Coordinates of C-alpha atoms and ligand atoms in Angstrom, one line a residue:
M1 CA -28.5 -18.5 -1.7
K2 CA -25.8 -17.9 0.7
K3 CA -23.5 -14.9 0.2
L4 CA -20.0 -15.6 -1.1
V5 CA -17.2 -14.1 0.9
S6 CA -13.8 -14.0 -0.8
I7 CA -10.6 -13.9 1.2
L8 CA -7.7 -12.4 -0.8
V9 CA -4.2 -13.4 0.2
P10 CA -1.1 -12.0 -1.6
C11 CA 1.8 -14.4 -1.2
Y12 CA 5.5 -13.8 -1.8
N13 CA 7.8 -16.6 -0.5
E14 CA 5.3 -17.6 2.2
E15 CA 5.9 -21.4 2.2
A16 CA 6.5 -21.3 6.0
S17 CA 3.4 -19.3 6.9
L18 CA 0.8 -20.9 4.6
P19 CA 0.0 -24.0 6.5
H20 CA -0.6 -21.9 9.7
L21 CA -2.7 -19.5 7.7
W22 CA -4.7 -22.2 6.1
S23 CA -5.6 -23.9 9.4
E24 CA -6.6 -20.6 10.9
L25 CA -8.8 -19.8 7.9
Q26 CA -10.5 -23.1 8.1
K27 CA -11.6 -22.3 11.6
I28 CA -13.4 -19.2 10.6
M29 CA -15.0 -20.4 7.4
T30 CA -18.3 -21.4 8.9
D31 CA -21.5 -22.5 7.2
D32 CA -23.4 -19.2 7.2
Y33 CA -21.5 -18.1 4.1
D34 CA -20.0 -19.6 1.0
W35 CA -16.3 -19.0 0.9
E36 CA -13.5 -18.5 -1.6
V37 CA -9.9 -18.1 -0.7
L38 CA -8.0 -16.5 -3.5
F39 CA -4.3 -16.8 -3.2
V40 CA -2.2 -14.5 -5.5
N41 CA 1.3 -16.0 -5.9
D42 CA 3.5 -12.9 -6.5
G43 CA 6.4 -14.7 -8.2
S44 CA 7.6 -16.6 -5.2
K45 CA 10.9 -18.3 -5.4
D46 CA 10.2 -21.0 -2.8
R47 CA 7.6 -23.8 -2.6
T48 CA 4.7 -21.3 -2.2
L49 CA 3.1 -22.2 -5.6
Q50 CA 3.4 -26.0 -5.0
I51 CA 1.7 -25.6 -1.6
L52 CA -1.0 -23.4 -3.2
N53 CA -1.6 -26.0 -5.9
E54 CA -2.0 -28.7 -3.3
L55 CA -4.5 -26.6 -1.5
Y56 CA -6.3 -26.0 -4.8
H57 CA -6.7 -29.7 -5.5
A58 CA -7.6 -30.5 -1.8
D59 CA -10.3 -27.9 -1.3
P60 CA -12.9 -26.5 -3.8
R61 CA -12.9 -23.1 -2.0
V62 CA -9.4 -22.4 -3.0
S63 CA -8.6 -20.3 -6.1
V64 CA -5.0 -19.4 -7.3
V65 CA -3.7 -16.6 -9.4
D66 CA -0.1 -17.1 -10.4
L67 CA 1.6 -13.9 -11.6
S68 CA 4.3 -14.0 -14.2
R69 CA 6.9 -12.5 -11.8
N70 CA 7.2 -10.6 -8.5
Y71 CA 5.3 -7.4 -8.8
G72 CA 5.1 -6.3 -5.2
K73 CA 2.1 -6.5 -2.8
E74 CA 0.3 -3.4 -4.3
K75 CA 0.0 -4.9 -7.8
A76 CA -0.6 -8.4 -6.5
M77 CA -3.6 -7.0 -4.7
L78 CA -5.0 -5.5 -7.9
A79 CA -4.6 -8.9 -9.6
G80 CA -6.7 -10.2 -6.6
F81 CA -9.4 -7.5 -7.1
D82 CA -9.7 -8.5 -10.7
H83 CA -10.3 -12.2 -9.9
V84 CA -12.2 -12.4 -6.6
A85 CA -15.7 -13.7 -7.1
G86 CA -17.3 -12.8 -3.8
D87 CA -20.1 -10.4 -2.8
C88 CA -17.4 -9.0 -0.5
M89 CA -13.7 -9.6 -0.1
V90 CA -11.4 -9.6 2.9
I91 CA -7.7 -8.7 2.2
I92 CA -5.4 -10.5 4.6
D93 CA -1.6 -11.0 4.8
A94 CA -0.3 -14.5 4.6
D95 CA 1.9 -14.2 7.7
L96 CA -1.0 -14.1 10.2
Q97 CA 0.0 -10.6 11.3
D98 CA -3.6 -9.8 10.5
P99 CA -5.6 -12.1 12.8
P100 CA -8.3 -14.1 10.9
R101 CA -10.5 -14.0 14.0
L102 CA -11.4 -10.4 13.1
I103 CA -13.1 -11.5 9.9
K104 CA -16.2 -12.5 11.9
E105 CA -16.5 -9.0 13.3
M106 CA -15.9 -7.5 9.9
L107 CA -18.7 -9.6 8.4
Q108 CA -21.1 -8.4 11.2
K109 CA -20.4 -4.8 10.3
W110 CA -20.8 -5.6 6.6
E111 CA -24.3 -7.1 7.4
E112 CA -25.1 -3.8 9.2
G113 CA -24.6 -2.1 5.9
Y114 CA -20.9 -0.9 5.9
D115 CA -19.0 -1.1 2.7
D116 CA -15.4 -0.9 3.9
V117 CA -14.6 -2.3 7.3
Y118 CA -10.9 -1.6 8.0
A119 CA -8.9 -3.0 10.8
H120 CA -7.2 -0.3 12.9
R121 CA -4.1 -1.5 14.8
I122 CA -3.6 -0.2 18.2
S123 CA -0.2 -1.9 18.5
R124 CA 2.2 -2.9 15.7
G125 CA 3.8 -6.1 16.8
K126 CA 7.5 -6.5 16.8
E127 CA 8.9 -3.7 14.6
S128 CA 12.0 -1.6 15.0
W129 CA 11.8 1.7 16.7
L130 CA 13.1 3.4 13.6
K131 CA 10.3 1.8 11.4
K132 CA 7.6 3.0 13.9
K133 CA 9.0 6.6 14.0
F134 CA 9.3 6.8 10.2
S135 CA 5.9 5.5 9.7
L136 CA 4.4 8.2 12.0
L137 CA 6.4 10.9 10.2
F138 CA 5.2 9.6 6.9
Y139 CA 1.5 9.7 7.9
K140 CA 2.0 13.3 9.2
I141 CA 3.4 14.5 5.8
L142 CA 0.7 12.6 4.0
Q143 CA -2.0 14.2 6.1
K144 CA -0.6 17.7 5.6
G145 CA -0.4 17.4 1.8
S146 CA -3.5 15.5 0.8
S147 CA -7.1 16.6 0.7
L148 CA -8.1 13.1 1.6
Y149 CA -8.1 11.8 5.1
I150 CA -6.0 8.7 5.1
P151 CA -6.1 7.2 8.7
E152 CA -2.9 6.2 10.3
N153 CA -2.1 2.7 11.6
V154 CA -4.6 1.2 9.1
G155 CA -3.2 -1.3 6.7
D156 CA -4.6 -3.3 3.9
F157 CA -6.4 -5.7 6.2
R158 CA -10.1 -4.9 5.6
L159 CA -13.4 -6.1 4.2
L160 CA -14.7 -4.5 1.0
D161 CA -18.2 -4.8 -0.5
R162 CA -18.5 -5.7 -4.2
K163 CA -19.2 -1.9 -4.9
C164 CA -15.8 -1.1 -3.6
I165 CA -14.1 -3.9 -5.5
E166 CA -15.6 -2.7 -8.8
A167 CA -14.5 0.9 -8.0
L168 CA -11.0 -0.3 -7.2
K169 CA -10.8 -2.2 -10.4
E170 CA -11.2 1.0 -12.3
L171 CA -8.2 2.6 -10.6
R172 CA -5.5 1.1 -12.7
E173 CA -2.5 3.4 -12.1
S174 CA 0.7 1.3 -12.0
E175 CA 2.4 3.2 -9.3
R176 CA -0.1 2.1 -6.7
Y177 CA -0.6 3.2 -3.1
T178 CA -3.6 1.1 -2.3
K179 CA -4.1 2.5 1.2
G180 CA -4.9 5.8 -0.4
L181 CA -7.0 4.4 -3.0
F182 CA -9.4 2.9 -0.4
C183 CA -9.9 6.4 0.8
Q184 CA -10.2 7.8 -2.8
I185 CA -13.2 5.6 -3.6
G186 CA -15.2 6.7 -0.5
F187 CA -18.3 4.5 0.5
K188 CA -19.4 3.8 4.0
K189 CA -16.4 3.1 6.2
I190 CA -15.9 2.0 9.7
G191 CA -12.8 0.8 11.7
I192 CA -12.4 -1.9 14.2
D193 CA -9.5 -2.0 16.6
F194 CA -7.0 -4.8 17.0
D195 CA -3.5 -5.7 18.3
R196 CA -1.1 -6.5 15.5
D197 CA 0.6 -9.9 16.1
D198 CA 4.1 -10.8 15.1
R199 CA 4.8 -12.7 12.0
V200 CA 4.1 -16.5 12.5
A201 CA 7.0 -17.6 10.3
G202 CA 9.4 -16.3 7.6
T203 CA 10.7 -12.8 7.4
T204 CA 9.3 -9.5 6.3
K205 CA 9.7 -8.7 2.6
W206 CA 10.0 -5.0 3.3
N207 CA 13.3 -3.4 3.8
F208 CA 14.0 0.2 4.5
R209 CA 14.5 1.0 0.9
K210 CA 11.2 -0.5 -0.2
L211 CA 9.3 1.2 2.6
F212 CA 11.0 4.6 1.7
F213 CA 9.8 4.3 -1.9
L214 CA 6.3 3.2 -0.9
A215 CA 6.2 6.3 1.3
V216 CA 7.3 8.4 -1.6
D217 CA 4.7 6.8 -3.8
G218 CA 2.1 7.5 -1.2
I219 CA 3.0 11.1 -0.8
V220 CA 3.6 11.9 -4.5
S221 CA 0.4 10.2 -5.8
F222 CA -1.8 11.8 -3.3
S223 CA -0.6 15.3 -2.9
N224 CA 1.1 18.3 -4.5
F225 CA 2.5 19.3 -1.2
P226 CA 6.2 18.5 -2.1
L227 CA 5.8 20.8 -5.2
R228 CA 4.6 23.5 -2.9
I229 CA 7.7 23.1 -0.7
S230 CA 9.9 23.7 -3.7
T231 CA 7.9 26.8 -4.6
L232 CA 8.2 28.0 -1.1
L233 CA 11.9 27.3 -0.9
G234 CA 12.4 29.0 -4.2
S235 CA 10.5 32.1 -3.1
I236 CA 12.5 32.4 0.1
A237 CA 15.8 31.9 -1.8
A238 CA 14.8 34.6 -4.3
L239 CA 13.8 37.0 -1.6
V240 CA 17.0 36.5 0.3
S241 CA 19.2 36.9 -2.9
L242 CA 17.3 40.2 -3.7
V243 CA 18.0 41.7 -0.3
L244 CA 21.6 40.4 -0.3
G245 CA 22.2 41.6 -3.8
G246 CA 20.9 45.1 -2.9
F247 CA 23.2 45.1 0.1
Y248 CA 26.3 44.2 -1.8
L249 CA 25.5 46.6 -4.6
I250 CA 25.2 49.5 -2.3
K251 CA 28.2 48.4 -0.3
A252 CA 30.3 48.3 -3.4
A253 CA 29.0 51.6 -4.6
I254 CA 29.9 53.3 -1.3
F255 CA 33.1 51.5 -0.2
G256 CA 34.4 50.3 -3.5
D257 CA 35.1 46.6 -4.2
P258 CA 38.1 45.1 -2.5
V259 CA 38.5 41.4 -3.5
G260 CA 37.2 39.2 -0.7
G261 CA 33.9 37.6 0.3
F262 CA 34.9 34.2 -1.0
P263 CA 33.4 32.3 1.9
T264 CA 30.1 34.1 1.4
L265 CA 30.1 33.2 -2.2
I266 CA 30.7 29.6 -1.6
V267 CA 28.0 29.4 1.0
V268 CA 25.4 31.1 -1.3
I269 CA 26.3 28.9 -4.3
L270 CA 26.1 25.7 -2.2
F271 CA 22.8 26.7 -0.6
L272 CA 21.2 27.6 -3.9
G273 CA 22.6 24.5 -5.6
G274 CA 21.1 22.4 -2.9
V275 CA 17.7 24.1 -3.1
Q276 CA 17.7 23.7 -6.9
L277 CA 18.7 20.0 -6.8
L278 CA 16.0 19.3 -4.3
S279 CA 13.4 21.0 -6.4
I280 CA 14.5 19.2 -9.5
G281 CA 14.3 16.0 -7.6
I282 CA 10.8 16.7 -6.5
I283 CA 9.6 17.7 -9.9
G284 CA 11.4 14.6 -11.3
E285 CA 9.2 12.4 -9.0
Y286 CA 6.1 13.8 -10.6
V287 CA 7.4 13.8 -14.1
G288 CA 8.6 10.2 -13.6
R289 CA 5.1 9.2 -12.6
I290 CA 3.6 10.9 -15.7
F291 CA 6.1 9.0 -17.8
I292 CA 5.2 5.7 -16.3
E293 CA 1.5 6.2 -16.3
S294 CA 1.4 7.6 -19.9
K295 CA 2.7 4.3 -21.2
H296 CA -0.6 2.7 -20.1
R297 CA 1.1 -0.7 -19.6
P298 CA -1.0 -3.4 -18.0
V299 CA -0.2 -3.5 -14.3
Y300 CA 0.6 -7.2 -14.2
Y301 CA 0.6 -10.3 -16.3
I302 CA -0.7 -13.7 -15.1
N303 CA 0.7 -17.0 -15.7
S304 CA -2.4 -19.0 -14.7
Y305 CA -5.7 -18.6 -13.0
K306 CA -7.5 -21.6 -11.4
S307 CA -10.8 -21.5 -9.6
H308 CA -13.6 -24.0 -8.9
I309 CA -16.1 -21.2 -8.6
S310 CA -17.8 -20.4 -11.9
K311 CA -18.3 -16.6 -12.1
D312 CA -21.6 -17.0 -14.0
S313 CA -23.3 -18.1 -10.8
E314 CA -22.7 -14.7 -9.2
Ligands
LIG1 N1 3.8 -9.7 -0.4 C1 3.6 -9.8 -1.8 N2 4.6 -9.4 -2.7 C2 5.7 -8.8 -2.3 C3 5.9 -8.6 -0.9 C4 5.0 -9.1 0.0 O1 2.6 -10.3 -2.2 O2 6.5 -8.4 -3.1 C5 2.8 -10.1 0.5 C6 3.4 -11.1 1.6 O3 3.5 -12.4 1.2 C7 2.4 -10.9 2.7 C8 2.0 -9.4 2.6 O4 2.3 -9.1 1.2 O5 1.3 -11.7 2.6 C9 2.7 -8.5 3.6 O6 4.1 -8.7 3.5 P1 5.0 -8.6 4.7 O7 4.5 -9.4 5.8 O8 6.4 -8.9 4.2 O9 4.9 -7.1 5.1 P2 4.8 -6.4 6.6 O10 3.8 -7.2 7.3 O11 6.2 -6.5 7.2 O12 4.4 -5.0 6.3
LIG2 MG1 3.8 -9.1 7.7

């Protein structure tokens, strides 16, 4: 029996990239393995689903999960983890920014006994200067605050053994930061280097706002560091007010209390107000997360799941 390799492709409005991706994938799907290509349609508004259905009817290796709406890549990936049939799985973007040629190398490492072969990008393709800078800053903060080592410049493009897939399926939090979860589960990891290509067609679905909140998700779900910052700021503010308070008390006792000092008052009030709002915001991020997770809602709903591969033959 040949081993079954699943390729997981989350797709959101990828009608332009899919034909390119499919022709590239066909090149690497050689006879030494059985293959499954599982596309997760994440509520696309263009012809993506039609194209996927055509592929499904044309090729028995294609499986399609159609989600009930757009959930975002992180949740679309979980839907993929739940449905892949393979002995291992490769997660890949639909836009060919993750070159399929690397899959061969990943499989070699897998055969050598590694469970998680991640692609480490040594360049990031065409991205704005600001995006690169922010991404670096984000990784720094994450590293400082988390007890896990989450490598920088590593995306979701990786091969995972069945063991890892089963582990990931158990992590069902709905505010997901999958890059961190890969580290959370452990197992034997190795990286391989590559140059990230530019998108073959279509445009990126991430805008600054989405990336900012993904970064917040990443930091808040993997560390208590921000809470520490507010504790630290609070302590400093308290210490300063104690000293300042003592000073004014003594000053008033010795020199009396002529009205004045209005600017000082305003500055102190504004500063303390700022510190308090920031701290409340940080606490709010964590409380919000508790609120969302405590509802235990399913992470996604599916509209349909089609596959030619019967899971009993695993
Ligand atoms: N994607 C998705 N749901 C979304 C946004 C993106 O499934 O809501 C998919 C998208 O189709 C692509 C992958 O996630 O296959 C990466 O998206 P994109 O190329 O826009 O991100 P970038 O490469 O710019 O980080
Ligand atoms: Mg991309």
